[in-house]
Each structure stands twice: as structure tokens, then as C-alpha cells.
Short mmCIF file of C-alpha atoms and ligand atoms in Angstrom, two decimals:
data_model
loop_
_atom_site.label_atom_id
_atom_site.label_comp_id
_atom_site.label_asym_id
_atom_site.label_seq_id
_atom_site.Cartn_x
_atom_site.Cartn_y
_atom_site.Cartn_z
CA MET H 126 -19.05 -5.72 8.54
CA ILE H 127 -15.93 -3.63 7.96
CA ASP H 128 -15.99 -0.13 6.46
CA LEU H 129 -12.98 0.51 4.23
CA TYR H 130 -12.13 4.16 3.65
CA ALA H 131 -10.43 3.99 0.30
CA MET H 132 -8.88 5.43 -2.81
CA GLY H 133 -7.01 3.58 -5.59
CA SER H 134 -3.44 3.91 -4.24
CA PRO H 135 -1.08 1.00 -3.44
CA ASN H 136 -1.38 1.36 0.35
CA VAL H 137 -5.15 1.00 0.02
CA VAL H 138 -4.88 -1.84 -2.50
CA LYS H 139 -3.19 -3.89 0.24
CA VAL H 140 -6.35 -3.73 2.33
CA TYR H 141 -8.64 -4.66 -0.56
CA LEU H 142 -6.39 -7.68 -1.18
CA ALA H 143 -6.46 -8.72 2.47
CA LEU H 144 -10.24 -8.38 2.85
CA GLU H 145 -10.86 -10.38 -0.32
CA GLU H 146 -8.29 -13.05 0.54
CA MET H 147 -9.65 -13.42 4.07
CA GLY H 148 -13.28 -13.49 2.95
CA LEU H 149 -14.24 -10.68 5.34
CA PRO H 150 -17.36 -8.72 4.33
CA TYR H 151 -16.66 -5.01 3.72
CA LYS H 152 -18.21 -1.83 2.48
CA VAL H 153 -16.11 0.70 0.57
CA ILE H 154 -16.34 4.39 1.50
CA PRO H 155 -14.45 6.38 -1.15
CA VAL H 156 -12.25 9.17 0.22
CA ASP H 157 -11.54 11.83 -2.38
CA VAL H 158 -7.94 12.48 -1.35
CA PHE H 159 -7.13 14.71 -4.34
CA GLY H 160 -10.30 16.63 -3.49
CA GLY H 161 -9.07 17.07 0.12
CA ALA H 162 -11.61 14.79 1.88
CA GLN H 163 -8.90 13.39 4.20
CA PHE H 164 -8.74 16.83 5.86
CA ASP H 165 -12.43 16.85 6.83
CA PRO H 166 -12.75 16.94 10.65
CA ALA H 167 -15.00 13.86 10.55
CA PHE H 168 -12.14 11.96 8.90
CA THR H 169 -9.25 13.35 10.99
CA LYS H 170 -11.23 12.42 14.10
CA MET H 171 -10.77 8.80 12.97
CA ASN H 172 -7.22 9.26 11.65
CA PRO H 173 -5.38 12.32 12.99
CA ASN H 174 -2.68 11.60 10.38
CA ALA H 175 -5.25 12.39 7.61
CA LYS H 176 -4.45 9.45 5.35
CA VAL H 177 -6.08 6.38 3.90
CA PRO H 178 -6.40 3.42 4.23
CA LEU H 179 -8.54 3.27 7.34
CA ILE H 180 -11.02 0.64 8.47
CA VAL H 181 -13.82 0.62 10.99
CA ASP H 182 -14.62 -2.89 12.17
CA HIS H 183 -18.19 -2.95 13.45
CA GLU H 184 -17.44 -6.25 15.19
CA GLY H 185 -14.15 -5.22 16.76
CA PRO H 186 -12.69 -6.22 20.13
CA GLY H 187 -15.45 -6.65 22.71
CA GLY H 188 -18.02 -6.63 19.89
CA ARG H 189 -17.64 -2.86 19.57
CA ASP H 190 -16.65 -0.57 16.69
CA TYR H 191 -12.88 -0.39 16.32
CA THR H 192 -10.94 1.92 13.99
CA VAL H 193 -7.54 1.02 12.53
CA PHE H 194 -5.30 3.18 10.31
CA GLU H 195 -1.84 2.55 8.80
CA SER H 196 -1.86 -0.20 6.21
CA GLY H 197 0.61 -2.44 8.08
CA ALA H 198 -1.42 -2.22 11.28
CA ILE H 199 -4.58 -2.97 9.30
CA LEU H 200 -3.00 -6.07 7.71
CA LEU H 201 -1.91 -7.34 11.14
CA TYR H 202 -5.35 -6.61 12.59
CA LEU H 203 -7.15 -8.44 9.78
CA ALA H 204 -4.74 -11.38 9.93
CA GLU H 205 -5.36 -11.69 13.68
CA LYS H 206 -9.09 -11.36 13.22
CA SER H 207 -9.36 -13.93 10.43
CA GLY H 208 -6.57 -16.26 11.57
CA LYS H 209 -5.27 -16.21 7.97
CA PHE H 210 -2.05 -15.21 6.16
CA LEU H 211 0.06 -14.89 9.33
CA PRO H 212 1.51 -18.20 10.53
CA GLN H 213 1.01 -19.29 14.14
CA ASP H 214 4.52 -20.72 14.49
CA PRO H 215 6.51 -17.90 16.18
CA ALA H 216 9.53 -17.98 13.84
CA ARG H 217 7.37 -18.17 10.70
CA ARG H 218 5.12 -15.45 12.08
CA PHE H 219 8.01 -13.01 12.56
CA ASP H 220 9.52 -13.98 9.22
CA ALA H 221 6.28 -12.70 7.67
CA ILE H 222 6.14 -9.61 9.91
CA GLN H 223 9.72 -8.57 9.21
CA TRP H 224 9.28 -8.88 5.45
CA MET H 225 6.07 -6.89 5.71
CA MET H 226 8.09 -4.24 7.57
CA VAL H 227 10.59 -4.10 4.69
CA GLN H 228 7.64 -3.04 2.55
CA MET H 229 6.28 -0.60 5.14
CA THR H 230 9.52 1.16 6.03
CA GLY H 231 11.67 0.66 2.93
CA MET H 232 9.80 -0.07 -0.25
CA GLY H 233 6.72 2.09 0.45
CA PRO H 234 8.51 5.31 1.46
CA MET H 235 11.25 4.99 -1.18
CA PHE H 236 8.84 4.27 -4.03
CA GLY H 237 6.50 6.97 -2.70
CA GLN H 238 9.26 9.59 -2.83
CA PHE H 239 10.50 8.33 -6.19
CA VAL H 240 7.02 8.72 -7.68
CA HIS H 241 6.71 12.15 -6.09
CA PHE H 242 9.93 13.46 -7.63
CA MET H 243 9.26 11.72 -10.96
CA ARG H 244 5.67 12.85 -11.38
CA PHE H 245 4.93 15.85 -9.22
CA ALA H 246 8.08 17.84 -8.42
CA PRO H 247 9.12 20.77 -10.62
CA PRO H 248 12.29 20.27 -12.70
CA GLY H 249 15.62 20.73 -10.97
CA ASN H 250 15.42 17.96 -8.40
CA ASP H 251 17.82 15.52 -10.01
CA TYR H 252 19.58 14.67 -6.75
CA ALA H 253 16.31 13.64 -5.06
CA LEU H 254 15.06 11.77 -8.13
CA GLU H 255 18.29 9.79 -8.47
CA ARG H 256 18.47 9.07 -4.76
CA TYR H 257 14.95 7.65 -4.60
CA ARG H 258 15.26 5.73 -7.88
CA THR H 259 18.44 4.12 -6.51
CA GLN H 260 16.78 3.30 -3.18
CA ALA H 261 13.72 1.85 -4.95
CA LYS H 262 15.96 -0.36 -7.08
CA ARG H 263 18.00 -1.39 -4.05
CA VAL H 264 14.93 -2.68 -2.24
CA LEU H 265 13.82 -4.51 -5.39
CA GLU H 266 17.18 -6.29 -5.40
CA VAL H 267 16.63 -7.32 -1.78
CA LEU H 268 13.21 -8.75 -2.67
CA GLU H 269 14.67 -10.49 -5.73
CA SER H 270 17.30 -12.20 -3.54
CA ARG H 271 14.69 -13.22 -1.00
CA LEU H 272 12.49 -14.78 -3.69
CA ALA H 273 15.47 -16.77 -4.97
CA GLU H 274 15.42 -18.53 -1.56
CA THR H 275 11.75 -18.97 -0.87
CA PRO H 276 8.47 -18.96 -2.86
CA PHE H 277 6.88 -16.17 -0.83
CA LEU H 278 8.41 -13.27 1.08
CA GLY H 279 7.60 -14.63 4.54
CA GLY H 280 8.58 -18.21 3.62
CA PRO H 281 6.75 -21.17 2.10
CA GLU H 282 3.27 -19.66 2.50
CA TYR H 283 1.52 -16.63 1.04
CA SER H 284 1.21 -14.06 3.86
CA ILE H 285 0.54 -10.42 4.68
CA ALA H 286 4.16 -9.74 3.63
CA ASP H 287 3.17 -10.62 0.04
CA ILE H 288 -0.12 -8.75 0.33
CA ALA H 289 1.75 -5.60 1.42
CA THR H 290 4.37 -5.83 -1.33
CA PHE H 291 2.36 -6.84 -4.40
CA PRO H 292 0.66 -3.44 -4.98
CA TRP H 293 4.00 -1.67 -5.48
CA ALA H 294 5.88 -4.56 -7.09
CA ARG H 295 3.30 -4.87 -9.85
CA ASN H 296 4.20 -1.28 -10.84
CA VAL H 297 7.90 -1.89 -11.54
CA GLY H 298 7.34 -1.67 -15.32
CA PRO H 299 5.12 1.45 -15.29
CA LEU H 300 7.46 3.25 -12.85
CA LEU H 301 10.96 2.19 -13.87
CA GLY H 302 10.30 1.26 -17.51
CA LYS H 303 9.32 -2.09 -19.00
CA ALA H 304 12.98 -3.05 -19.56
CA ALA H 305 13.62 -2.86 -15.79
CA GLU H 306 11.38 -5.87 -15.22
CA ALA H 307 14.07 -8.11 -16.72
CA ASP H 308 16.37 -7.20 -13.80
CA TYR H 309 14.01 -8.88 -11.32
CA PRO H 310 12.88 -12.20 -12.86
CA LYS H 311 11.96 -13.92 -9.59
CA LEU H 312 10.01 -10.89 -8.39
CA MET H 313 8.15 -10.58 -11.70
CA ALA H 314 7.26 -14.29 -11.65
CA TRP H 315 5.98 -13.85 -8.09
CA VAL H 316 3.89 -10.83 -9.21
CA ALA H 317 2.46 -12.82 -12.13
CA GLY H 318 1.56 -15.72 -9.85
CA ILE H 319 -0.17 -13.52 -7.29
CA ALA H 320 -2.05 -11.61 -10.01
CA THR H 321 -3.90 -14.83 -10.97
CA ARG H 322 -5.30 -15.45 -7.48
CA PRO H 323 -9.11 -15.10 -7.64
CA ALA H 324 -9.19 -12.81 -4.59
CA VAL H 325 -6.60 -10.55 -6.21
CA VAL H 326 -8.58 -10.33 -9.46
CA LYS H 327 -11.69 -9.41 -7.47
CA ALA H 328 -9.85 -6.88 -5.33
CA LEU H 329 -8.30 -5.13 -8.34
CA ALA H 330 -11.75 -4.82 -9.97
CA ALA H 331 -13.02 -3.18 -6.77
CA VAL H 332 -10.02 -0.82 -6.84
CA ASP H 333 -10.96 0.22 -10.41
CA ASP H 334 -14.41 1.04 -9.07
CA VAL H 335 -13.10 3.33 -6.29
CA ARG H 336 -10.74 5.02 -8.78
CA ALA H 337 -13.77 5.94 -10.88
CA LYS H 338 -15.37 7.53 -7.79
CA THR H 339 -12.40 9.66 -6.67
CA THR H 340 -10.47 12.52 -8.29
CA ALA H 341 -7.39 11.41 -10.26
CA PHE H 342 -4.19 13.28 -9.35
CA ASP H 343 -4.02 14.88 -12.79
CA LYS H 344 -7.50 16.36 -12.32
CA ALA H 345 -6.74 17.82 -8.86
CA LYS H 346 -6.85 21.59 -8.35
CA PRO H 347 -3.30 23.05 -8.11
CA GLU H 348 -3.90 24.39 -4.58
CA MET H 349 -5.13 20.97 -3.42
CA LEU H 350 -1.98 19.32 -4.82
CA ASP H 351 0.05 21.90 -2.88
CA LYS H 352 -1.86 21.05 0.30
CA VAL H 353 -1.51 17.27 -0.13
CA PHE H 354 2.21 17.61 -0.91
CA GLY H 355 2.91 20.27 1.75
CA ARG H 356 4.43 22.80 -0.64
CA GLY H 357 3.88 26.39 -1.82
CA ALA H 358 1.54 28.17 0.60
CA PHE H 359 1.38 24.92 2.65
CA ALA H 360 5.16 24.46 3.15
CA ALA H 361 6.28 24.53 6.78
CA ALA H 362 8.08 27.74 7.69
N1 GSH O 697 2.08 4.75 6.07
C1 GSH O 697 0.71 4.96 5.63
C2 GSH O 697 0.73 5.82 4.38
C3 GSH O 697 -0.68 6.20 3.96
C4 GSH O 697 -0.66 7.19 2.82
O1 GSH O 697 0.39 7.79 2.47
N2 GSH O 697 -1.84 7.38 2.25
C5 GSH O 697 -1.98 8.30 1.15
C6 GSH O 697 -2.63 7.59 -0.01
S1 GSH O 697 -1.58 6.21 -0.46
C7 GSH O 697 -2.88 9.44 1.58
O2 GSH O 697 -3.92 9.22 2.16
N3 GSH O 697 -2.44 10.68 1.31
C8 GSH O 697 -3.20 11.83 1.64
C9 GSH O 697 -2.35 12.96 2.16
O3 GSH O 697 -1.14 12.75 2.34
O4 GSH O 697 -2.91 14.05 2.34
C10 GSH O 697 0.07 3.59 5.35
O5 GSH O 697 0.79 2.68 4.98
O6 GSH O 697 -1.15 3.47 5.54
#
């Protein structure tokens, strides 16, 4: 059994998708991030970086409990454990890993900052907003070009590269405006195809459930938002 420490955000959605796709049994432990639960000492003992997702595999290496944080590391761990969604052939394997890394180091941070400046920052941050919108669109163009060459990001097979990317890519319309979807036809067709996978449907229903059990960002106390975002009284000197 795997414990999944979760909220409803895209980085956590990746892990729901992987667990469902791989058929690994799991138990969800909601972490109320906008209530500050990631700062509890019991949680930071498991992840000193104070973020979800995190898993505890009760049948880890050597049959012992093993904790993994960072969504990319979790996807690699689960792929190794299950033997699924990461090809064995070395070239295919690193094709999948490098496209997963594009999500981890490019798409995730750029979209994350774009959403921050769009939704949470006070007015007067036009430079940052434009920079991150441009970077988000740039990475979407890279994904669009890749999907013109190959059915899935890692190559011919669905892999952890797709699992990592889907949770953000499905939000292109809500984040950039419905009209923006027309700029990325291959990517949107890929999103639509993945959305019909039975494991994905099941995972997204489970994500709705954890959302109902955790504080939504717009219901968070102002001082908790300041703490999560490292601003106001929580800004570094
Ligand atoms: N690079 C990390 C990012 C994790 C992350 O940013 N998690 C957010 C939710 S999506 C979080 O727990 N934020 C709480 C905080 O920053 O205090 C990953 O991919 O797992």
C-alpha cells in the first residue's frame, strides 16, 4: 500500500494519474496546504521542502517503508516499481525522461509563476506577468512541435512524460483563454485523447474528492497566503 499526501494541484494530479494507470493500491492523506499543514513538523520530517506531493511506500526497497517527494522523482519511482510507462530500451527510456524533465524544469515552474502573477500578485507586476506568460507559451510551442512528430511526448508509447505534462496542459484554456487552445491543435488533441483513458477519469474523480477535503486558495486566510507565497511578514530580508 502507498500513502499519497495530496491536494488538488497539478503536481499532485500527476501522482494520482500514475497510481491509477499503474494499478498500484493507494490511500489518500489530504494535506491542507492553504491551511498550512505542509509546515507541520510531522510533515516536514518527511519532506523538509514542505511541499506535496509525497508518497510513503509501505513495501519500499528491502520491504521497508520508503518516502519519496518531488513529483518527477515519484513518477520515476513508481515507473521503476511497476515496470510500466517507462520503456526498457535505453534510448526510448531517456526520450521519456528528458521530456518529463521539460515538464519538471520548464513547463511546471513557468506556468506556476504565470499563475502566481495572474491570480495572486498585487497589481503592478506587468513585467513578471508578461515574462511568465511568454515563457509558458514558448514551452507550449515546444510541446506542439514534439507532438507533430510523435503520438506521445516520449515517443510512440504513453509514458511518465505524458503523465507529468497532462495536468498542466489540460489547463491551457482556463489559464490562457479558450481562444489560445486553437494555437496548439496537436497538444489539445493529445489532451483530449488522454482525458478519455479510464485511469485518468478515475484519477480526476479522486482529485475532486481531495479538493473537497482541503481549503481552496480563495478561502485561505490572508496571513497563510503570505506564508505560502513568502511575502509580507514572511518575505526574506
Ligand atoms: N517541484 C515540486 C513542486 C511541489 C509544489 O510546488 N507543491 C505545491 C503544491 S503544487 C505545494 O505543496 N506548495 C506548498 C508551499 O509552497 O508551501 C514537485 O514537482 O513536486
